[in-house]
Short mmCIF file of C-alpha atoms and ligand atoms in Angstrom, two decimals:
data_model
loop_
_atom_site.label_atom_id
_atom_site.label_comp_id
_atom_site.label_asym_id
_atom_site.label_seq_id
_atom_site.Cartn_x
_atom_site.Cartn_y
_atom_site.Cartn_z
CA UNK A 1 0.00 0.00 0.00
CA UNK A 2 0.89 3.61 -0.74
CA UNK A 3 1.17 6.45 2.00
CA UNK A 4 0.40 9.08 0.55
CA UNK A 5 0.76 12.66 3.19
CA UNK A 6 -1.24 15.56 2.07
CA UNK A 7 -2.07 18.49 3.44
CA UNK A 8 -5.42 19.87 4.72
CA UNK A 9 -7.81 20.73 2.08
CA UNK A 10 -11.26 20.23 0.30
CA UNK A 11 -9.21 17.26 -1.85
CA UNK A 12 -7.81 15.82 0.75
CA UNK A 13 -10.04 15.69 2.78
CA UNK A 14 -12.62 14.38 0.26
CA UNK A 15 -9.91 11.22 -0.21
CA UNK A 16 -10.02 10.80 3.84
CA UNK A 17 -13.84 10.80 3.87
CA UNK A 18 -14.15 8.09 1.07
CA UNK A 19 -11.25 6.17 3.05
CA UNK A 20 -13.30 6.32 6.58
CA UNK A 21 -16.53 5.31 4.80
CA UNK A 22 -14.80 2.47 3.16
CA UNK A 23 -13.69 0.96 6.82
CA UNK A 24 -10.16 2.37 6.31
CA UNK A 25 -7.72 4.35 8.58
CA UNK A 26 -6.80 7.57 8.27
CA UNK A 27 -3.60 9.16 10.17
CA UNK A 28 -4.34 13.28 11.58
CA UNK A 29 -3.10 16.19 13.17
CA UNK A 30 -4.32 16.79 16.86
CA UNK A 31 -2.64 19.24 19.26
CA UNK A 32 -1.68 16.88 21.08
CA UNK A 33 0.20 14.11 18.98
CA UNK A 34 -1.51 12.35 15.50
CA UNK A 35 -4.02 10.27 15.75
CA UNK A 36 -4.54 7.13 13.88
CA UNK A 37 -8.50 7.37 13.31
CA UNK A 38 -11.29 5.33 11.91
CA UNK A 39 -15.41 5.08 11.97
CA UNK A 40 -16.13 4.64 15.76
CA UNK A 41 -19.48 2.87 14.49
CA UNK A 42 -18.12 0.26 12.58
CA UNK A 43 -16.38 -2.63 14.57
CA UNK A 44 -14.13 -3.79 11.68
CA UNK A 45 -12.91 -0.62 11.23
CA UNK A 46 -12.29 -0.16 14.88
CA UNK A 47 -10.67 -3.52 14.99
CA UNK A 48 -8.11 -2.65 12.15
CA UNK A 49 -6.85 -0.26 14.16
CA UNK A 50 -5.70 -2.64 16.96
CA UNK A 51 -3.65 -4.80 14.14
CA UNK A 52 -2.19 -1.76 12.21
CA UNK A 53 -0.67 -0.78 15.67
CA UNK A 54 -0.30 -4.65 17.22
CA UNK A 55 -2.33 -2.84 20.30
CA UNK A 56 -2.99 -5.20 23.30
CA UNK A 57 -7.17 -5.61 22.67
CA UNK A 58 -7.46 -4.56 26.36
CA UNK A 59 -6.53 -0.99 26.05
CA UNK A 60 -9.58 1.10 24.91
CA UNK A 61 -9.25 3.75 22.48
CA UNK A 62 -10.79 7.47 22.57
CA UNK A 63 -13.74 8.43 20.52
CA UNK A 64 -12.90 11.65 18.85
CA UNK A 65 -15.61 14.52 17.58
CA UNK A 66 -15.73 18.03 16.60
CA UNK A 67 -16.71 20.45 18.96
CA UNK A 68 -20.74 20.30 17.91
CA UNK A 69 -21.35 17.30 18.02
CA UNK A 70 -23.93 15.48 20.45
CA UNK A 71 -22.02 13.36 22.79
CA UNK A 72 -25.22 12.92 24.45
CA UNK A 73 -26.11 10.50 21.57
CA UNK A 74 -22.59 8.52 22.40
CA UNK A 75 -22.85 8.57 26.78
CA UNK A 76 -25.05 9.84 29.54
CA UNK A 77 -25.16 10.96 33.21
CA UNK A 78 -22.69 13.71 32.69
CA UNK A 79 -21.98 15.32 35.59
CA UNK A 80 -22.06 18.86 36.13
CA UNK A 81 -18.63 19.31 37.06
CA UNK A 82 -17.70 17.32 33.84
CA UNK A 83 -20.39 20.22 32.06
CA UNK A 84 -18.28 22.74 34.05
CA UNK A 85 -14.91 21.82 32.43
CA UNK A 86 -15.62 20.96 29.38
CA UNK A 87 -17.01 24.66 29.15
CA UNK A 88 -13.66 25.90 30.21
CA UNK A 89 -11.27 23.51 28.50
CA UNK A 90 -12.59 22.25 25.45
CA UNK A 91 -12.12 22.04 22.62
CA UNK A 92 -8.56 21.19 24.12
CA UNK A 93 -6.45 18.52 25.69
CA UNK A 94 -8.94 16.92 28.05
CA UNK A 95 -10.10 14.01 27.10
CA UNK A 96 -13.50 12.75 29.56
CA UNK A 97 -14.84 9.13 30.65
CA UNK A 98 -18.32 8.75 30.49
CA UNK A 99 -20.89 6.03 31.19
CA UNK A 100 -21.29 4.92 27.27
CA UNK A 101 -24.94 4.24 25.18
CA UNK A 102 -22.95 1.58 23.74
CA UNK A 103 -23.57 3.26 20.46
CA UNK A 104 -20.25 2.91 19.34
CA UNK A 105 -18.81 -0.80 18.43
CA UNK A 106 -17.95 -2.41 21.14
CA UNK A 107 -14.23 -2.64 20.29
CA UNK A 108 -13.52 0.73 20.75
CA UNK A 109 -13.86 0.89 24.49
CA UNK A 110 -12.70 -3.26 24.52
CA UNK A 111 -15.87 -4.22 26.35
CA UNK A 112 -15.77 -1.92 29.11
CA UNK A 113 -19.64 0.43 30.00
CA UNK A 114 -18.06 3.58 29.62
CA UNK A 115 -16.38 5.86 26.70
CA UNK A 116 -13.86 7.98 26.44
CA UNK A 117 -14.47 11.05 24.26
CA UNK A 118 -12.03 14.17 23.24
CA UNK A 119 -13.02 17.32 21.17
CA UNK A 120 -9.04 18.35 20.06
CA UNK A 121 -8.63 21.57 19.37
CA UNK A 122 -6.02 21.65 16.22
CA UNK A 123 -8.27 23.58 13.64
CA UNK A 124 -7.36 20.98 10.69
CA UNK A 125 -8.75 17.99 13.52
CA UNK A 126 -11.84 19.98 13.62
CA UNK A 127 -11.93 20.37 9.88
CA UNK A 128 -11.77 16.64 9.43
CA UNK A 129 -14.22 15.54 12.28
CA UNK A 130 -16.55 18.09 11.08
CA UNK A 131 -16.32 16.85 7.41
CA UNK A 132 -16.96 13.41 8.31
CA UNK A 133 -19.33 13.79 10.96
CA UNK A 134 -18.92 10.66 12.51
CA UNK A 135 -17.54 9.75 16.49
CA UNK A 136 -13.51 8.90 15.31
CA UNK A 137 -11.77 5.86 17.26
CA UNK A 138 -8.33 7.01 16.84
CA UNK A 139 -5.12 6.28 19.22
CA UNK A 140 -1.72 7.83 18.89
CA UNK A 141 -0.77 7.09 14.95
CA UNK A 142 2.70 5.42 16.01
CA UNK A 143 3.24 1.25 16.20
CA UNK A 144 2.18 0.32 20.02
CA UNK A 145 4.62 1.02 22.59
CA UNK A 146 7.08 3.86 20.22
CA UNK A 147 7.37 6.83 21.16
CA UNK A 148 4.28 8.47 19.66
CA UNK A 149 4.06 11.10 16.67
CA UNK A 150 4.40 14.81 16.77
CA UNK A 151 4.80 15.47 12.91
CA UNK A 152 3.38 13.64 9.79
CA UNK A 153 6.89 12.41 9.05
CA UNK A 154 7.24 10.12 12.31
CA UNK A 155 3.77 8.65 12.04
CA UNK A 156 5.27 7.69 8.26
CA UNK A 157 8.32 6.04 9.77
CA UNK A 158 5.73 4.17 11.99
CA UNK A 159 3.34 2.96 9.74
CA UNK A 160 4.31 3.85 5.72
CA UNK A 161 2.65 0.83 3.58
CA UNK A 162 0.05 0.30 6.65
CA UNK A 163 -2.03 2.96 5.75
CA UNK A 164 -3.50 5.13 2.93
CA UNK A 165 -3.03 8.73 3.75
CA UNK A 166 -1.32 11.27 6.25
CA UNK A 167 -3.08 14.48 6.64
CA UNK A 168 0.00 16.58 7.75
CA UNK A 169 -1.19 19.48 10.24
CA UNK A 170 2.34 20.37 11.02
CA UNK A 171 4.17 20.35 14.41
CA UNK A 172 1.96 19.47 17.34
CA UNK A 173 1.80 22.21 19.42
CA UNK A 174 1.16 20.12 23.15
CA UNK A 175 3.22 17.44 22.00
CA UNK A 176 1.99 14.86 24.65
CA UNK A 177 -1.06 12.81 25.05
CA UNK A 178 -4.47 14.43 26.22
CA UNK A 179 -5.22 14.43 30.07
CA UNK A 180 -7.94 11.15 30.51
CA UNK A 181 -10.15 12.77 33.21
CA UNK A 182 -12.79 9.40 34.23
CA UNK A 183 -16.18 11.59 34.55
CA UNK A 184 -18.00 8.36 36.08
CA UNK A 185 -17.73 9.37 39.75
CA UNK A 186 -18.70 12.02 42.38
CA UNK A 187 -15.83 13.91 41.83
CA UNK A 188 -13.18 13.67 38.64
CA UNK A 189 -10.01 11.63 38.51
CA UNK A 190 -7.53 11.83 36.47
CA UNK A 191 -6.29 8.62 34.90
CA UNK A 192 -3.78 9.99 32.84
CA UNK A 193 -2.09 13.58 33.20
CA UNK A 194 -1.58 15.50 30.46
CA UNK A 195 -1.28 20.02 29.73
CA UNK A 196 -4.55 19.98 31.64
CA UNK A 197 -3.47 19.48 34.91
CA UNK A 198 -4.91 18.26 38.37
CA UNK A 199 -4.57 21.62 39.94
CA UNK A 200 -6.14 23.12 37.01
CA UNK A 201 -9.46 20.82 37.13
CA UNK A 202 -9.31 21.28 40.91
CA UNK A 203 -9.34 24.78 40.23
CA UNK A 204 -12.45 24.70 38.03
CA UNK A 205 -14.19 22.25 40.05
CA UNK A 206 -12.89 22.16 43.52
CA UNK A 207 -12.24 18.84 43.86
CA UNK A 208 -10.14 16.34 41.09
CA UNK A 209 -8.72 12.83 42.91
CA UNK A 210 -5.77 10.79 40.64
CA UNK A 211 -5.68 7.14 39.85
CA UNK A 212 -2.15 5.38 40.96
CA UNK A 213 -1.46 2.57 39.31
CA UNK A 214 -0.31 -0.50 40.96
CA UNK A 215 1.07 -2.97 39.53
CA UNK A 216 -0.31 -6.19 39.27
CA UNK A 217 -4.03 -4.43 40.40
CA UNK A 218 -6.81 -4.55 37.51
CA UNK A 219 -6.23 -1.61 35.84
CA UNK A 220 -8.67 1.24 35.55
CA UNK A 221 -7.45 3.07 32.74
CA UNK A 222 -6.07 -0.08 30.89
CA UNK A 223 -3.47 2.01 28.86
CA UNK A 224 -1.46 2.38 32.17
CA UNK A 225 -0.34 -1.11 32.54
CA UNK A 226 1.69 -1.52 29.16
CA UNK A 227 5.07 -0.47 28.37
CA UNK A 228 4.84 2.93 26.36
CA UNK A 229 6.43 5.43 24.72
CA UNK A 230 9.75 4.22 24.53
CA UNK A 231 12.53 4.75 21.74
CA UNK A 232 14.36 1.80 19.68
CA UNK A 233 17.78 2.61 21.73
CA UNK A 234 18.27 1.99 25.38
CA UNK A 235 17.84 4.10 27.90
CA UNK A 236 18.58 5.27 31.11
CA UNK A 237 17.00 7.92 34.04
CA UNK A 238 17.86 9.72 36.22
CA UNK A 239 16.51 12.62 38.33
CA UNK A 240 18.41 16.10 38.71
CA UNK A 241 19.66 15.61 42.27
CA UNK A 242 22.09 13.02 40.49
CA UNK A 243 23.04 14.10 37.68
CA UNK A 244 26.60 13.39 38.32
CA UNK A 245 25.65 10.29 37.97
CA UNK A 246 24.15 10.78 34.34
CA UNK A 247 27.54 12.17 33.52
CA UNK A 248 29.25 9.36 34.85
CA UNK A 249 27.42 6.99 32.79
CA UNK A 250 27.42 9.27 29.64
CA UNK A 251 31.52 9.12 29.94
CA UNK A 252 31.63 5.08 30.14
CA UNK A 253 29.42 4.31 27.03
CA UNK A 254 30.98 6.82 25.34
CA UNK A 255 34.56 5.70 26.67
CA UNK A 256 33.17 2.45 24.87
CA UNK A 257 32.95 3.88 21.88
CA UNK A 258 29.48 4.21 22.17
CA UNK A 259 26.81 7.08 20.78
CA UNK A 260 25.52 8.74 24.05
CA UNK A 261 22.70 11.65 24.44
CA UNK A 262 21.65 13.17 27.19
CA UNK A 263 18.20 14.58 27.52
CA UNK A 264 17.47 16.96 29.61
CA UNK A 265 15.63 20.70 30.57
CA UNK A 266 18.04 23.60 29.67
CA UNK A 267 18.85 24.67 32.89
CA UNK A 268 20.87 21.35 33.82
CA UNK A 269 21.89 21.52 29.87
CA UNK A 270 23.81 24.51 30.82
CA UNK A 271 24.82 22.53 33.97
CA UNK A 272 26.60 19.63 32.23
CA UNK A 273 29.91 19.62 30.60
CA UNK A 274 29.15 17.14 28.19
CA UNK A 275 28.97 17.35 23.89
CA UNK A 276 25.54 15.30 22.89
CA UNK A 277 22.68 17.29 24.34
CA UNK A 278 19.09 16.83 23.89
CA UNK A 279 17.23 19.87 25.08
CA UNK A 280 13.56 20.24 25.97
CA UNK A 281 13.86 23.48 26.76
CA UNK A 282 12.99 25.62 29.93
CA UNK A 283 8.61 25.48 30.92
CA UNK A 284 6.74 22.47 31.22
CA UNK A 285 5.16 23.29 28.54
CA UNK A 286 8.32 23.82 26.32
CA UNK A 287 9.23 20.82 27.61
CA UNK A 288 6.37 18.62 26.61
CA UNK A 289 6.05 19.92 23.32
CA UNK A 290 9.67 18.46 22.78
CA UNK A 291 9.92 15.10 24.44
CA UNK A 292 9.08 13.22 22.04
CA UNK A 293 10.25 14.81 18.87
CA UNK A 294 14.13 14.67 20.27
CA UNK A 295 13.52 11.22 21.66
CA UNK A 296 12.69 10.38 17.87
CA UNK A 297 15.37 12.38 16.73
CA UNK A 298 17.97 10.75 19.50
CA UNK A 299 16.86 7.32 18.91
CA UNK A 300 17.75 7.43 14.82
CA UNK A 301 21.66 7.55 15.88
CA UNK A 302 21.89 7.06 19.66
CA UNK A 303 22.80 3.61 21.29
CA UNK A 304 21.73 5.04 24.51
CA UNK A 305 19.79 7.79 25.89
CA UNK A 306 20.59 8.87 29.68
CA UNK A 307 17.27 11.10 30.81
CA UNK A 308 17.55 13.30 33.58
CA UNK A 309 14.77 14.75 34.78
CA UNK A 310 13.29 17.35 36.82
CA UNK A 311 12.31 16.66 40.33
CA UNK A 312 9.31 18.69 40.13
CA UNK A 313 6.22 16.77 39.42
CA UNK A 314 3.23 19.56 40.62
CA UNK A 315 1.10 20.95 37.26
CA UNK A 316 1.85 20.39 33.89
CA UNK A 317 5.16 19.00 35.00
CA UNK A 318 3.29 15.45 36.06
CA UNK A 319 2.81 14.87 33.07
CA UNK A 320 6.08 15.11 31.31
CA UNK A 321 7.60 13.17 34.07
CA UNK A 322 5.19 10.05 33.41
CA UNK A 323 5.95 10.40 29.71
CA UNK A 324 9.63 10.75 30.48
CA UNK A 325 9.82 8.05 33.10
CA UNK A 326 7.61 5.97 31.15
CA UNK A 327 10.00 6.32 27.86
CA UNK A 328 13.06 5.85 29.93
CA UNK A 329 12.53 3.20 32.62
CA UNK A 330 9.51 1.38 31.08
CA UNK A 331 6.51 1.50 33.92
O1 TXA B 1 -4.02 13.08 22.99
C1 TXA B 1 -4.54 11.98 22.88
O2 TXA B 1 -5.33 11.51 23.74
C2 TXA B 1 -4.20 11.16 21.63
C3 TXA B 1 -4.72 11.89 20.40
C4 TXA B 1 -4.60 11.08 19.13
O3 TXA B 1 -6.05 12.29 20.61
N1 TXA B 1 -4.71 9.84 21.73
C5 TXA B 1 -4.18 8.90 22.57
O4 TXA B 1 -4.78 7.66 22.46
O5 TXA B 1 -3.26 9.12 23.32
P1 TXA B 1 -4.15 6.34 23.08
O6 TXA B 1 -4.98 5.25 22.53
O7 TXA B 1 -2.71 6.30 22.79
O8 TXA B 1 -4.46 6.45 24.61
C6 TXA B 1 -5.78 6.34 25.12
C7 TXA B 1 -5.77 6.27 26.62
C8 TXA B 1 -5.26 4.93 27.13
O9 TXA B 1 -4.47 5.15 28.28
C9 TXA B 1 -6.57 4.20 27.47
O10 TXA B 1 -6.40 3.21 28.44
C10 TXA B 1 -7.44 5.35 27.95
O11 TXA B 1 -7.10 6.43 27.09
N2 TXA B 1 -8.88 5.06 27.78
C11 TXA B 1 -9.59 4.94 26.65
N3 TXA B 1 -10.88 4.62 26.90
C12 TXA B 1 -11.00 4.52 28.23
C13 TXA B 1 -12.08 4.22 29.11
N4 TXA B 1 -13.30 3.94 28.66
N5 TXA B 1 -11.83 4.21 30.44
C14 TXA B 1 -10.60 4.50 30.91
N6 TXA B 1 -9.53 4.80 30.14
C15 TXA B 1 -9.72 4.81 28.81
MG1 MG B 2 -0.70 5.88 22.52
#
């Protein structure tokens, strides 16, 4: 099969409408990182998905719609907190657990009575959720377990011959996954933290708990249990306090003779005396929108990547530090 990427436009997305109808995949832009997407209402569809990415069938997959659509048709018993932040926050990177109609196949959420739904904000995800008109299953667009896609050209080195067409909405501007805030309860949780942060729903709403995950426990966000994120090379982590260490390691592999990186924030960039730096830059949010573009561009010459991160985990900074950790030291 040919991948064709394309950019955002009455052609292209003509080709991506015939594609969905057909029971096909389609890879798009989100602010957050590309999706992989396909027709939430058809369970073969839904199902390709899982194979194109060799996704564990237990880990649900987020129903994606533009920002007028009637999720009341897809779930029910929202809350009013749940009405209260998705005033403030969407369209955006929030993406909220419902109690589902089960009028979606039954693959998308993997059995499970609930759904989770996400209205993204990237104008040219709107423009093709809007022109299909249809709840979109779509996951991150990479193969399961890589690091997943900020630009059209990484979800090609994921999946080129898997799929028919790339619409290319540039850079993603968030750069990690959406915040998966379970709606279900008497107060939100967050499953999954993303550039919507606890403090920021508990801010809105005045109270937001968090889901740990333990392992070994059933899982309530399924998606937490499974290796993710992680580059072809090995890695390493370690947090700021110990950085020496970093160093120290980063001198024996490349002693070795080995290609070494380390990734870090800029501040301990400017820290460390050493040549191959990857920088995320200085905010949280800086930070997040380049994880995973230079662990992609690390792990194309790098035998080993040595993390160091921040020891801050409060606001936005959670969730770079689960993506990071999760990337470097696997759970
Ligand atoms: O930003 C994002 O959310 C991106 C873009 C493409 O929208 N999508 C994404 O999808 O990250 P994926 O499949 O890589 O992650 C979906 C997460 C998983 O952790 C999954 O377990 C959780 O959402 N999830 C999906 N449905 C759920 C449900 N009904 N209950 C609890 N967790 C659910
Ligand atoms: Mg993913």
């Amino acid at each position: 099969m040919v991948t064709e990427i394309l950019p955002v436009n009455g052609q292209s997305l003509l080709k991506a409408k015939k594609i969905i109808e057909g029971g096909g995949a389609v890879a798009f832009p989100t602010e957050t990182v590309y999706g992989l997407g396909a027709n939430a209402l058809d369970g073969n569809a839904v199902d390709k998905i899982f194979e194109i990415k060799g996704r564990p069938n237990d880990n649900p997959l987020i129903v994606h719609v533009h920002k007028d659509f009637d999720i009341e048709s897809l779930v029910y018993d929202i809350p009013d907190y749940a009405k209260k932040l998705a005033k403030r926050f969407l369209p955006g990177p929030l993406t909220m657990v419902y109690k589902s109609r089960m009028t979606v196949a039954s693959a998308v959420s993997c059995g499970l009575d609930t759904l989770a739904i996400r209205v993204p904000s990237h104008p040219d995800a709107q423009k093709f959720l809007k022109f299909l008109n249809l709840p979109i299953a779509a996951p991150s667009a990479n193969v399961s377990k890589h690091v997943s896609p900020v630009t059209a050209e990484h979800v090609f080195s994921d999946l080129n011959g898997k799929i028919p067409l790339i619409l290319d909405g540039g850079k993603c501007s968030c750069g990690i996954e959406s915040t998966v805030l379970d709606c279900t309860g008497e107060i939100p949780v967050v499953l999954r933290s993303g550039l919507v942060s606890r403090e920021m729903i508990e801010q809105t709403v005045g109270a937001c708990g968090e889901y740990a995950y333990k392992q070994g426990a059933p899982a309530r966000s399924p998606g937490m249990k499974y290796k993710h994120y992680s580059p072809t090379c090995r890695t390493s982590l370690y947090f700021e306090d110990e950085a020496d260490k970093a160093v120290a390691e980063y001198l024996s592999e490349t002693g070795k003779g080995n290609r070494a990186y380390i990734l870090c924030d800029d501040k301990t960039a400017q820290k460390l005396n050493v040549g191959n730096i990857l920088n995320l830059g200085s905010s949280p949010e800086q930070m997040a929108a380049n994880l995973y573009a230079e662990l992609r561009e690390g792990e194309k010459t790098a035998d080993i990547i040595i993390a160091v991160a921040p020891n801050d985990d409060s606001g936005v900074m959670r969730g770079v530090l689960n993506r990071l950790t999760k990337a470097c030291r696997g759970q």
